[in-house]
Amino acid sequence: MEVTASRSTWPQALCDPSGQRQAKPRTKGCTMVIDKGLGQHAFADLLSTSGEYIDIVKFGFGTSPLYPLPVIRSKIELAIKHGITVIPGGTLLEAAVRLDLVPGFFRQVMTLGFTGIEVSDGTINLNRSLRSDLIRDAASLGLKVYTEYGKKLFGSRIDVDDFALTAEKDWECGAELVTVEARESGIGVGLFDEHGDCRDGDLSHILDVVPNLDRVLWEAPLKEQQVSLIKALGADVHLGNIPVQDVITLETMRRGLRSDTFNLQKVQVLDYMI
């Protein structure tokens, strides 16, 4: 076989053996990355290598106010240039609710150029009326709204029927996606047990009763969790809290370029001359 140096790209089918991945802006198979404090250079490096495969960047927890203003502005602007939605962590909004500083929260979100927010109640109790108001208020400002369901306390599990009702109301209020809580550890919270393994019974129940599964984002920071959800729901499942170093690894699994999901490949039969 003759190989010439003039070819500048990999064969298309080899880049995506599944033949299914959407280009950005994606409506299927979104990847949300959690940034826990990357500096400008590390963030730029992340986007230069993986920006094509990131749809949402969340500045985790309440980290956003701790950055020097020029740094956070630079990071937000760079993410937007790569077609990425940028949101502060839901814990920051929870703190604003607790401290009665919601107007100030929204003012600074808009000033800095964030393009979305996360509405959660993982640490506080947020009544339905206020949750709905926060979603509607953010949407009215032109922000994309990602809500989150579940508590952060170790051992917390999903009340599937309540999740279904909450998700339906969140979507009605204007939420883009509803996220299933798993924290950044993925252990002992929500869908995952104390070993980080998927609670298959809970997942099956969710699949039975929750409508619009294409509008659910599953936090799955660990590789085996990502594999389980891809196998159960397909390569186009929305996945979140992905560590920055694992973005390309996850993309290989979505495309069938890693042994764990190799069978996702759309096999083409080719004739070779012997």
CSV table of C-alpha atoms in Angstrom, one decimal:
chain,number,residue,atom,x,y,z
A,1,MET,CA,0.0,0.0,0.0
A,2,GLU,CA,1.4,3.4,-1.0
A,3,VAL,CA,1.1,6.2,1.6
A,4,THR,CA,1.7,9.8,0.5
A,5,ALA,CA,2.6,12.7,2.8
A,6,SER,CA,0.2,15.0,1.0
A,7,ARG,CA,-2.9,13.6,2.8
A,8,SER,CA,-3.6,16.1,5.7
A,9,THR,CA,-6.6,14.5,7.4
A,10,TRP,CA,-7.5,11.1,8.9
A,11,PRO,CA,-10.2,9.1,6.9
A,12,GLN,CA,-13.6,10.5,8.0
A,13,ALA,CA,-14.9,7.1,9.0
A,14,LEU,CA,-11.9,6.6,11.3
A,15,CYS,CA,-12.6,9.9,13.1
A,16,ASP,CA,-16.1,8.8,13.9
A,17,PRO,CA,-16.7,5.0,13.4
A,18,SER,CA,-20.1,5.4,15.0
A,19,GLY,CA,-21.2,7.7,12.1
A,20,GLN,CA,-23.5,9.5,14.6
A,21,ARG,CA,-21.8,12.4,16.3
A,22,GLN,CA,-23.3,15.8,15.6
A,23,ALA,CA,-21.1,18.8,15.0
A,24,LYS,CA,-21.5,21.9,17.2
A,25,PRO,CA,-23.8,23.4,18.1
A,26,ARG,CA,-25.1,20.0,19.3
A,27,THR,CA,-28.6,19.1,20.4
A,28,LYS,CA,-27.6,15.5,21.2
A,29,GLY,CA,-24.7,14.1,23.2
A,30,CYS,CA,-23.6,17.3,24.9
A,31,THR,CA,-20.6,17.2,27.2
A,32,MET,CA,-20.5,19.5,30.3
A,33,VAL,CA,-17.0,20.0,31.8
A,34,ILE,CA,-16.4,21.1,35.4
A,35,ASP,CA,-13.6,23.6,35.8
A,36,LYS,CA,-12.4,23.7,39.4
A,37,GLY,CA,-9.9,26.5,39.0
A,38,LEU,CA,-7.9,26.3,35.8
A,39,GLY,CA,-5.6,29.3,35.1
A,40,GLN,CA,-5.8,31.1,31.8
A,41,HIS,CA,-3.0,29.1,30.1
A,42,ALA,CA,-4.4,25.8,31.2
A,43,PHE,CA,-7.9,26.8,30.1
A,44,ALA,CA,-6.6,27.9,26.7
A,45,ASP,CA,-4.7,24.6,26.4
A,46,LEU,CA,-7.9,22.7,27.2
A,47,LEU,CA,-9.9,24.5,24.5
A,48,SER,CA,-7.1,24.2,21.9
A,49,THR,CA,-7.1,20.4,22.3
A,50,SER,CA,-10.7,19.6,23.3
A,51,GLY,CA,-12.9,22.7,22.6
A,52,GLU,CA,-14.6,20.9,19.7
A,53,TYR,CA,-15.9,18.3,22.1
A,54,ILE,CA,-17.1,20.6,24.9
A,55,ASP,CA,-20.6,22.1,24.9
A,56,ILE,CA,-20.8,23.5,28.4
A,57,VAL,CA,-18.2,24.7,30.9
A,58,LYS,CA,-19.2,25.0,34.5
A,59,PHE,CA,-17.0,27.0,36.9
A,60,GLY,CA,-17.6,24.6,39.7
A,61,PHE,CA,-19.3,25.3,43.0
A,62,GLY,CA,-18.8,28.9,44.1
A,63,THR,CA,-15.4,29.4,42.5
A,64,SER,CA,-16.5,32.3,40.2
A,65,PRO,CA,-16.1,35.2,42.6
A,66,LEU,CA,-12.6,34.0,43.6
A,67,TYR,CA,-11.0,34.7,40.2
A,68,PRO,CA,-9.4,38.0,39.4
A,69,LEU,CA,-11.9,39.8,37.2
A,70,PRO,CA,-9.6,40.0,34.1
A,71,VAL,CA,-8.9,36.2,34.4
A,72,ILE,CA,-12.6,35.1,34.6
A,73,ARG,CA,-13.6,37.5,31.8
A,74,SER,CA,-10.8,36.1,29.6
A,75,LYS,CA,-11.9,32.6,30.2
A,76,ILE,CA,-15.5,33.3,29.5
A,77,GLU,CA,-14.6,35.1,26.3
A,78,LEU,CA,-12.4,32.3,25.1
A,79,ALA,CA,-15.0,29.7,25.8
A,80,ILE,CA,-17.6,31.7,23.8
A,81,LYS,CA,-15.3,31.9,20.9
A,82,HIS,CA,-15.2,28.1,20.9
A,83,GLY,CA,-19.0,27.9,20.8
A,84,ILE,CA,-19.2,26.8,24.5
A,85,THR,CA,-21.9,27.8,26.9
A,86,VAL,CA,-20.3,29.1,30.2
A,87,ILE,CA,-22.1,28.9,33.5
A,88,PRO,CA,-21.2,29.4,37.2
A,89,GLY,CA,-21.8,26.5,39.5
A,90,GLY,CA,-25.2,26.1,41.1
A,91,THR,CA,-23.8,26.4,44.6
A,92,LEU,CA,-23.1,30.1,43.9
A,93,LEU,CA,-26.7,30.8,43.2
A,94,GLU,CA,-27.7,28.8,46.2
A,95,ALA,CA,-25.5,31.1,48.3
A,96,ALA,CA,-27.1,34.1,46.7
A,97,VAL,CA,-30.5,32.8,47.6
A,98,ARG,CA,-29.5,32.2,51.2
A,99,LEU,CA,-27.9,35.6,51.5
A,100,ASP,CA,-30.8,37.4,49.7
A,101,LEU,CA,-28.4,38.5,47.0
A,102,VAL,CA,-30.1,37.1,43.9
A,103,PRO,CA,-30.3,40.5,42.0
A,104,GLY,CA,-26.6,41.1,42.6
A,105,PHE,CA,-25.9,37.5,41.3
A,106,PHE,CA,-27.7,38.1,38.1
A,107,ARG,CA,-26.2,41.5,37.6
A,108,GLN,CA,-22.6,40.2,37.8
A,109,VAL,CA,-23.5,37.1,35.7
A,110,MET,CA,-24.6,39.4,32.9
A,111,THR,CA,-21.7,41.9,33.4
A,112,LEU,CA,-19.0,39.1,33.2
A,113,GLY,CA,-20.6,37.7,30.0
A,114,PHE,CA,-21.8,34.3,31.3
A,115,THR,CA,-24.2,32.7,28.8
A,116,GLY,CA,-26.1,30.5,31.2
A,117,ILE,CA,-26.6,29.5,34.8
A,118,GLU,CA,-27.3,26.5,36.9
A,119,VAL,CA,-30.3,26.4,39.2
A,120,SER,CA,-29.9,23.8,41.9
A,121,ASP,CA,-30.9,23.0,45.5
A,122,GLY,CA,-28.2,20.5,46.3
A,123,THR,CA,-27.4,22.2,49.6
A,124,ILE,CA,-30.4,24.4,50.4
A,125,ASN,CA,-34.1,23.8,50.2
A,126,LEU,CA,-35.6,25.7,47.3
A,127,ASN,CA,-39.4,25.8,47.1
A,128,ARG,CA,-41.1,25.2,43.8
A,129,SER,CA,-42.3,28.8,43.4
A,130,LEU,CA,-38.8,30.2,43.8
A,131,ARG,CA,-37.2,27.6,41.6
A,132,SER,CA,-39.7,28.4,38.9
A,133,ASP,CA,-39.0,32.2,39.3
A,134,LEU,CA,-35.3,31.7,39.1
A,135,ILE,CA,-35.6,29.7,35.9
A,136,ARG,CA,-38.0,32.2,34.3
A,137,ASP,CA,-35.9,35.2,35.4
A,138,ALA,CA,-32.7,33.8,33.9
A,139,ALA,CA,-34.4,32.9,30.7
A,140,SER,CA,-35.9,36.4,30.4
A,141,LEU,CA,-32.3,37.7,30.5
A,142,GLY,CA,-31.3,35.5,27.5
A,143,LEU,CA,-29.4,33.0,29.6
A,144,LYS,CA,-29.5,29.3,29.0
A,145,VAL,CA,-30.8,27.6,32.2
A,146,TYR,CA,-29.6,24.2,33.4
A,147,THR,CA,-31.4,22.9,36.4
A,148,GLU,CA,-30.2,20.2,38.8
A,149,TYR,CA,-32.1,17.6,40.7
A,150,GLY,CA,-30.7,15.9,43.9
A,151,LYS,CA,-28.9,16.6,47.1
A,152,LYS,CA,-25.2,16.6,47.6
A,153,LEU,CA,-25.2,14.7,50.9
A,154,PHE,CA,-23.5,11.4,50.8
A,155,GLY,CA,-26.1,8.6,50.6
A,156,SER,CA,-28.7,10.7,48.9
A,157,ARG,CA,-30.8,8.9,46.3
A,158,ILE,CA,-33.2,9.9,43.6
A,159,ASP,CA,-36.9,10.0,44.3
A,160,VAL,CA,-37.7,9.0,40.7
A,161,ASP,CA,-41.3,10.1,40.7
A,162,ASP,CA,-40.5,13.5,42.2
A,163,PHE,CA,-37.6,13.9,39.7
A,164,ALA,CA,-40.1,13.3,36.9
A,165,LEU,CA,-42.5,16.0,38.2
A,166,THR,CA,-39.6,18.4,38.9
A,167,ALA,CA,-38.1,18.0,35.5
A,168,GLU,CA,-41.4,18.5,33.7
A,169,LYS,CA,-42.0,21.8,35.6
A,170,ASP,CA,-38.5,22.9,35.0
A,171,TRP,CA,-38.8,22.4,31.3
A,172,GLU,CA,-42.1,24.2,31.3
A,173,CYS,CA,-40.4,27.2,32.9
A,174,GLY,CA,-37.7,27.3,30.3
A,175,ALA,CA,-34.9,25.0,31.4
A,176,GLU,CA,-32.7,23.6,28.6
A,177,LEU,CA,-31.6,20.5,30.4
A,178,VAL,CA,-32.3,19.0,33.8
A,179,THR,CA,-29.2,17.5,35.5
A,180,VAL,CA,-29.1,14.4,37.7
A,181,GLU,CA,-26.8,15.3,40.7
A,182,ALA,CA,-23.7,13.2,41.2
A,183,ARG,CA,-21.2,15.8,42.5
A,184,GLU,CA,-17.7,15.9,41.2
A,185,SER,CA,-16.8,12.6,43.0
A,186,GLY,CA,-19.6,10.4,41.5
A,187,ILE,CA,-19.7,8.4,44.7
A,188,GLY,CA,-22.6,7.8,47.0
A,189,VAL,CA,-24.9,10.4,45.5
A,190,GLY,CA,-27.9,10.2,43.2
A,191,LEU,CA,-27.7,7.4,40.6
A,192,PHE,CA,-24.4,6.0,42.0
A,193,ASP,CA,-23.8,3.9,45.1
A,194,GLU,CA,-21.0,4.2,47.6
A,195,HIS,CA,-18.6,2.4,45.2
A,196,GLY,CA,-19.5,4.7,42.3
A,197,ASP,CA,-21.5,1.9,40.6
A,198,CYS,CA,-24.7,2.7,38.7
A,199,ARG,CA,-27.9,1.8,40.6
A,200,ASP,CA,-29.4,-0.1,37.6
A,201,GLY,CA,-32.8,-0.4,39.2
A,202,ASP,CA,-33.1,3.4,39.7
A,203,LEU,CA,-31.9,4.0,36.2
A,204,SER,CA,-34.5,1.6,34.8
A,205,HIS,CA,-37.2,3.3,36.8
A,206,ILE,CA,-36.1,6.7,35.5
A,207,LEU,CA,-36.2,5.4,31.9
A,208,ASP,CA,-39.7,4.2,32.5
A,209,VAL,CA,-41.3,7.3,34.0
A,210,VAL,CA,-39.3,10.4,32.9
A,211,PRO,CA,-40.3,11.9,29.6
A,212,ASN,CA,-38.0,13.8,27.3
A,213,LEU,CA,-34.8,11.9,28.2
A,214,ASP,CA,-33.1,13.8,25.5
A,215,ARG,CA,-33.4,16.8,27.8
A,216,VAL,CA,-31.7,15.1,30.8
A,217,LEU,CA,-28.0,15.6,31.6
A,218,TRP,CA,-26.4,13.0,33.8
A,219,GLU,CA,-23.4,13.9,36.0
A,220,ALA,CA,-20.9,11.1,35.5
A,221,PRO,CA,-17.4,12.1,36.5
A,222,LEU,CA,-16.0,8.5,36.5
A,223,LYS,CA,-15.1,6.5,33.4
A,224,GLU,CA,-17.1,3.4,34.2
A,225,GLN,CA,-20.2,5.6,34.9
A,226,GLN,CA,-19.8,7.2,31.4
A,227,VAL,CA,-19.5,3.7,29.9
A,228,SER,CA,-22.6,2.5,31.7
A,229,LEU,CA,-24.7,5.4,30.6
A,230,ILE,CA,-23.5,5.3,27.0
A,231,LYS,CA,-24.3,1.6,26.8
A,232,ALA,CA,-27.7,2.1,28.4
A,233,LEU,CA,-28.8,5.3,26.5
A,234,GLY,CA,-26.5,5.5,23.5
A,235,ALA,CA,-23.6,7.8,22.5
A,236,ASP,CA,-25.9,10.8,22.3
A,237,VAL,CA,-26.6,10.9,26.1
A,238,HIS,CA,-25.8,14.2,27.7
A,239,LEU,CA,-23.0,13.8,30.3
A,240,GLY,CA,-21.7,16.3,32.8
A,241,ASN,CA,-19.1,17.0,35.5
A,242,ILE,CA,-16.5,15.6,33.2
A,243,PRO,CA,-13.0,16.3,34.4
A,244,VAL,CA,-11.0,18.5,32.1
A,245,GLN,CA,-8.4,15.8,31.5
A,246,ASP,CA,-11.1,13.3,30.4
A,247,VAL,CA,-12.8,15.2,27.6
A,248,ILE,CA,-11.2,13.5,24.6
A,249,THR,CA,-11.3,10.1,26.4
A,250,LEU,CA,-15.1,10.5,26.7
A,251,GLU,CA,-15.3,11.5,23.0
A,252,THR,CA,-13.5,8.4,22.0
A,253,MET,CA,-16.1,6.3,23.9
A,254,ARG,CA,-19.0,8.2,22.3
A,255,ARG,CA,-17.5,7.4,18.8
A,256,GLY,CA,-16.5,3.8,19.4
A,257,LEU,CA,-12.8,4.6,19.5
A,258,ARG,CA,-12.1,2.9,22.8
A,259,SER,CA,-12.5,-0.8,23.6
A,260,ASP,CA,-15.2,-0.1,26.2
A,261,THR,CA,-17.7,1.0,23.5
A,262,PHE,CA,-16.0,-0.4,20.4
A,263,ASN,CA,-19.2,-2.1,19.3
A,264,LEU,CA,-20.8,1.3,18.7
A,265,GLN,CA,-18.9,1.4,15.5
A,266,LYS,CA,-20.9,1.4,12.3
A,267,VAL,CA,-19.0,-1.3,10.5
A,268,GLN,CA,-18.6,-0.8,6.7
A,269,VAL,CA,-17.8,-3.8,4.5
A,270,LEU,CA,-15.0,-2.8,2.1
A,271,ASP,CA,-13.6,-4.8,-0.8
A,272,TYR,CA,-9.9,-5.1,-0.8
A,273,MET,CA,-7.8,-6.2,-3.7
A,274,ILE,CA,-5.7,-9.1,-2.5
